[in-house]
Tab-separated table of C-alpha atoms in Angstrom:
chain	number	residue	atom	x	y	z
A	1	MET	CA	-42.034	78.750	45.291
A	2	ALA	CA	-42.426	82.416	43.953
A	3	GLU	CA	-45.735	83.149	42.761
A	4	VAL	CA	-46.941	85.741	40.005
A	5	GLU	CA	-50.417	86.517	39.757
A	6	ASP	CA	-51.979	87.291	36.340
A	7	LEU	CA	-55.665	88.036	36.298
A	8	LEU	CA	-57.172	86.727	33.102
A	9	GLU	CA	-60.949	86.969	33.168
A	10	GLY	CA	-60.890	86.505	36.966
A	11	VAL	CA	-58.644	83.436	36.853
A	12	THR	CA	-55.359	83.468	38.876
A	13	VAL	CA	-52.566	81.709	36.909
A	14	ARG	CA	-49.531	80.627	38.924
A	15	LEU	CA	-46.234	80.372	37.144
A	16	SER	CA	-43.325	78.395	38.293
A	17	ALA	CA	-40.019	79.876	39.519
A	18	ALA	CA	-37.530	80.823	36.813
A	19	GLU	CA	-35.108	77.967	37.672
A	20	GLU	CA	-37.846	75.438	37.431
A	21	ILE	CA	-39.038	76.865	33.974
A	22	ARG	CA	-35.453	76.714	32.659
A	23	ALA	CA	-35.187	73.104	33.948
A	24	LYS	CA	-38.540	72.053	32.313
A	25	GLY	CA	-37.292	73.561	29.035
A	26	ARG	CA	-34.040	71.581	29.113
A	27	ARG	CA	-36.011	68.332	29.824
A	28	ARG	CA	-38.369	69.188	26.913
A	29	ARG	CA	-35.622	69.913	24.445
A	30	ALA	CA	-33.774	66.597	25.574
A	31	ARG	CA	-36.963	64.560	25.031
A	32	GLY	CA	-37.471	66.204	21.601
A	33	ARG	CA	-33.948	65.188	20.425
A	34	ALA	CA	-34.439	61.697	21.718
A	35	VAL	CA	-37.649	61.226	19.761
A	36	ARG	CA	-36.188	62.752	16.639
A	37	VAL	CA	-33.157	60.511	16.851
A	38	GLY	CA	-35.171	57.468	17.626
A	39	ALA	CA	-37.585	58.049	14.715
A	40	GLY	CA	-34.757	58.588	12.419
A	41	GLY	CA	-32.920	55.543	13.584
A	42	ALA	CA	-36.107	53.395	13.380
A	43	ALA	CA	-36.678	54.600	9.708
A	44	LEU	CA	-32.996	53.528	8.777
A	45	LEU	CA	-33.484	50.269	10.447
A	46	ALA	CA	-36.813	49.548	8.757
A	47	ALA	CA	-35.260	50.375	5.385
A	48	ALA	CA	-32.167	48.180	6.144
A	49	GLY	CA	-34.522	45.522	7.376
A	50	ALA	CA	-36.825	45.584	4.353
A	51	TRP	CA	-33.528	45.209	2.095
A	52	MET	CA	-32.050	42.466	4.223
A	53	LEU	CA	-35.387	40.495	4.034
A	54	LEU	CA	-35.180	40.351	0.373
A	55	PRO	CA	-34.193	37.067	-1.044
A	56	PRO	CA	-30.523	37.304	-1.865
A	57	GLY	CA	-31.245	36.857	-5.601
A	58	ASP	CA	-33.356	39.959	-5.672
A	59	ARG	CA	-30.411	42.330	-5.201
A	60	GLY	CA	-28.543	41.042	-8.080
A	61	THR	CA	-31.759	40.750	-10.133
A	62	ARG	CA	-32.579	44.432	-9.556
A	63	GLN	CA	-29.109	45.395	-10.684
A	64	THR	CA	-29.337	43.201	-13.736
A	65	VAL	CA	-32.729	44.464	-14.811
A	66	ALA	CA	-31.524	48.091	-14.445
A	67	THR	CA	-28.328	47.514	-16.709
A	68	ALA	CA	-29.623	44.851	-19.164
A	69	THR	CA	-30.995	47.395	-21.598
A	70	ALA	CA	-29.522	46.113	-25.023
A	71	ASN	CA	-31.815	43.993	-27.170
A	72	PRO	CA	-30.150	40.481	-27.235
A	73	PHE	CA	-32.034	39.747	-30.546
A	74	ARG	CA	-31.085	42.711	-32.554
A	75	THR	CA	-27.891	44.503	-32.831
A	76	ASP	CA	-27.435	47.670	-34.978
A	77	GLY	CA	-30.592	46.770	-36.772
A	78	VAL	CA	-29.507	43.192	-37.580
A	79	ILE	CA	-31.474	40.348	-36.218
A	80	GLN	CA	-29.149	37.986	-34.243
A	81	MET	CA	-29.736	34.321	-35.570
A	82	PRO	CA	-27.435	31.648	-34.162
A	83	ARG	CA	-24.824	29.748	-36.250
A	84	ALA	CA	-25.619	26.173	-36.733
A	85	ASP	CA	-22.833	25.170	-34.314
A	86	GLU	CA	-24.385	27.416	-31.632
A	87	LEU	CA	-27.691	25.565	-31.769
A	88	PRO	CA	-28.514	23.021	-29.168
A	89	GLY	CA	-27.499	19.438	-30.011
A	90	TYR	CA	-24.847	20.421	-32.569
A	91	ALA	CA	-22.289	18.032	-31.139
A	92	ARG	CA	-24.758	15.097	-31.819
A	93	TRP	CA	-26.626	16.143	-35.004
A	94	HIS	CA	-24.153	18.421	-36.725
A	95	TRP	CA	-26.692	21.042	-37.955
A	96	THR	CA	-26.484	22.943	-41.271
A	97	GLU	CA	-28.699	25.682	-42.238
A	98	SER	CA	-31.504	24.749	-44.638
A	99	ALA	CA	-33.636	26.589	-47.051
A	100	GLY	CA	-36.701	24.556	-46.180
A	101	LEU	CA	-37.903	21.207	-44.546
A	102	PRO	CA	-37.028	18.039	-46.455
A	103	ALA	CA	-39.571	16.396	-48.466
A	104	GLY	CA	-42.035	14.576	-46.346
A	105	ALA	CA	-40.951	16.308	-43.200
A	106	GLY	CA	-44.342	17.970	-42.659
A	107	ARG	CA	-44.944	21.517	-41.752
A	108	ARG	CA	-42.640	24.066	-40.169
A	109	SER	CA	-43.685	26.167	-37.176
A	110	GLY	CA	-44.856	29.636	-37.834
A	111	PRO	CA	-46.463	32.107	-35.495
A	112	LEU	CA	-46.710	31.245	-31.801
A	113	PRO	CA	-47.871	29.324	-30.171
A	114	GLN	CA	-47.101	26.764	-32.918
A	115	VAL	CA	-44.578	24.372	-31.824
A	116	GLY	CA	-43.307	21.047	-33.197
A	117	LEU	CA	-41.548	20.367	-36.378
A	118	ALA	CA	-42.570	17.492	-38.651
A	119	GLU	CA	-46.134	17.259	-37.218
A	120	ALA	CA	-44.582	16.521	-33.820
A	121	CYS	CA	-47.344	18.628	-32.033
A	122	PRO	CA	-50.219	19.002	-34.611
A	123	ALA	CA	-52.649	20.320	-32.056
A	124	SER	CA	-50.621	23.588	-31.841
A	125	PHE	CA	-51.298	24.380	-35.451
A	126	ALA	CA	-54.890	25.094	-34.863
A	127	MET	CA	-56.074	28.414	-36.202
A	128	THR	CA	-55.526	31.319	-33.660
A	129	ASP	CA	-55.670	35.079	-33.639
A	130	GLU	CA	-52.203	36.560	-34.620
A	131	PRO	CA	-51.384	39.799	-32.854
A	132	GLY	CA	-49.104	42.316	-34.531
A	133	GLN	CA	-45.709	40.740	-34.787
A	134	GLU	CA	-42.575	40.480	-36.970
A	135	ARG	CA	-41.141	37.015	-37.443
A	136	TYR	CA	-37.585	35.849	-38.346
A	137	SER	CA	-36.642	32.128	-38.596
A	138	LEU	CA	-34.015	29.735	-39.723
A	139	LEU	CA	-34.260	25.900	-40.306
A	140	TYR	CA	-31.469	23.287	-39.696
A	141	THR	CA	-31.204	19.715	-40.783
A	142	GLY	CA	-29.050	17.281	-39.060
A	143	ARG	CA	-28.041	13.653	-39.093
A	144	ASP	CA	-30.753	10.837	-39.231
A	145	HIS	CA	-33.279	13.354	-40.271
A	146	ALA	CA	-32.974	15.400	-37.129
A	147	LEU	CA	-34.522	18.810	-37.510
A	148	ALA	CA	-34.181	22.146	-35.733
A	149	GLN	CA	-35.688	25.639	-36.041
A	150	TYR	CA	-34.826	28.996	-34.416
A	151	ARG	CA	-37.485	31.751	-34.348
A	152	VAL	CA	-37.426	35.384	-33.172
A	153	ILE	CA	-40.730	37.113	-32.866
A	154	ALA	CA	-41.066	40.815	-32.138
A	155	TYR	CA	-44.462	41.834	-30.870
A	156	ASP	CA	-46.108	45.298	-30.588
A	157	ASP	CA	-45.896	45.433	-26.796
A	158	THR	CA	-44.532	43.333	-23.811
A	159	ALA	CA	-47.966	42.385	-22.487
A	160	THR	CA	-48.637	40.452	-25.763
A	161	ALA	CA	-45.214	38.847	-25.810
A	162	ARG	CA	-45.788	37.616	-22.276
A	163	SER	CA	-49.235	36.137	-23.003
A	164	GLN	CA	-47.913	34.460	-26.204
A	165	VAL	CA	-45.215	32.734	-24.104
A	166	ALA	CA	-47.936	31.532	-21.721
A	167	LYS	CA	-49.709	29.988	-24.697
A	168	VAL	CA	-46.501	28.396	-26.002
A	169	ARG	CA	-46.105	26.674	-22.621
A	170	GLU	CA	-49.767	25.456	-22.757
A	171	GLN	CA	-49.109	23.991	-26.173
A	172	MET	CA	-45.842	22.344	-25.033
A	173	THR	CA	-47.790	20.710	-22.009
A	174	GLU	CA	-50.423	19.446	-24.565
A	175	CYS	CA	-47.660	17.993	-26.608
A	176	GLY	CA	-46.201	16.108	-23.554
A	177	LEU	CA	-43.236	18.240	-22.882
A	178	ARG	CA	-42.235	19.169	-19.434
A	179	ALA	CA	-39.992	21.826	-17.902
A	180	VAL	CA	-36.307	20.642	-17.732
A	181	PRO	CA	-33.241	22.284	-16.302
A	182	PRO	CA	-31.646	24.613	-18.792
A	183	THR	CA	-27.980	24.499	-19.784
A	184	ALA	CA	-25.575	26.758	-18.104
A	185	ARG	CA	-25.582	29.092	-21.033
A	186	GLU	CA	-29.443	29.146	-21.392
A	187	SER	CA	-29.727	29.845	-17.711
A	188	GLU	CA	-27.363	32.640	-18.038
A	189	GLU	CA	-29.425	34.216	-20.780
A	190	GLY	CA	-32.591	33.649	-18.974
A	191	SER	CA	-34.029	30.890	-21.121
A	192	ARG	CA	-36.336	28.202	-20.076
A	193	ALA	CA	-36.435	24.754	-21.399
A	194	TRP	CA	-39.007	22.035	-22.202
A	195	SER	CA	-38.469	18.494	-23.288
A	196	GLY	CA	-40.349	15.140	-23.909
A	197	THR	CA	-41.365	12.415	-26.213
A	198	VAL	CA	-43.678	13.450	-28.994
A	199	GLN	CA	-46.055	11.235	-30.898
A	200	ASP	CA	-43.692	9.646	-33.396
A	201	GLY	CA	-41.432	8.517	-30.550
A	202	ARG	CA	-38.753	11.115	-30.968
A	203	THR	CA	-37.522	13.525	-28.345
A	204	MET	CA	-38.181	17.170	-28.800
A	205	ARG	CA	-36.634	19.945	-26.809
A	206	VAL	CA	-37.781	23.626	-26.898
A	207	THR	CA	-36.045	26.581	-25.419
A	208	VAL	CA	-37.955	29.802	-24.845
A	209	ARG	CA	-36.568	33.218	-24.057
A	210	ARG	CA	-38.286	36.650	-23.744
A	211	TRP	CA	-36.896	40.135	-23.490
A	212	ASN	CA	-39.345	42.853	-23.279
A	213	SER	CA	-41.651	42.434	-26.354
A	214	TRP	CA	-39.222	40.026	-28.097
A	215	VAL	CA	-39.518	36.221	-27.867
A	216	SER	CA	-37.099	33.465	-29.185
A	217	VAL	CA	-37.900	29.804	-29.479
A	218	ALA	CA	-35.450	27.112	-30.446
A	219	GLU	CA	-36.859	23.653	-31.204
A	220	VAL	CA	-34.687	20.587	-31.760
A	221	LEU	CA	-36.343	17.357	-32.880
A	222	ASP	CA	-34.107	14.265	-32.461
A	223	GLY	CA	-33.460	12.108	-35.649
A	224	THR	CA	-34.826	8.942	-37.225
A	225	PRO	CA	-38.482	8.725	-38.305
A	226	ALA	CA	-38.894	10.358	-41.705
A	227	ASP	CA	-40.181	7.919	-44.302
């Protein structure tokens, strides 16, 4: 090995031959490239792995959330209320829009978390604080004293809407209603449904849907008792 002496503060530094220096340089550059490629590949694999580990539904959900920006409850400033034949149970009860509840039918539901027409869930009518909101509703009557109501409530913010929906669920549980599978249309819209027997023996079904700070509640009370 050729030696070159360079005296630095009395210390002799021995340098490798030129050929060995070039070989070491080539090895270091090769190792650097391998590390960079490996790190880049690992990052890509990690990202791909995180995506693949997501439940299959999450991919579609992310796309849906990103594109579903139109308010389903208001179009061009007009509140979208269902026609009578679009309300659940139309084939059985043949709904018609009504200006108010028939005589003796009890109270109608107003602000959330009230649920239950004709006193079906009286506990939900207890006095509660009413956050800022705008309410829109339609009443429907059907055969054999069946009743229905559709409400749209616009709150000041999404957090309030979410908390009010949670309170509605609590009231429905108190009323004896339980979660049931939504219809195909309700599922497509993102609605959730509850059903059960209320205190007068009739069946009531409630469908709840939320979009940002907007909430819709559809109530259907089967026919008969109304003396």
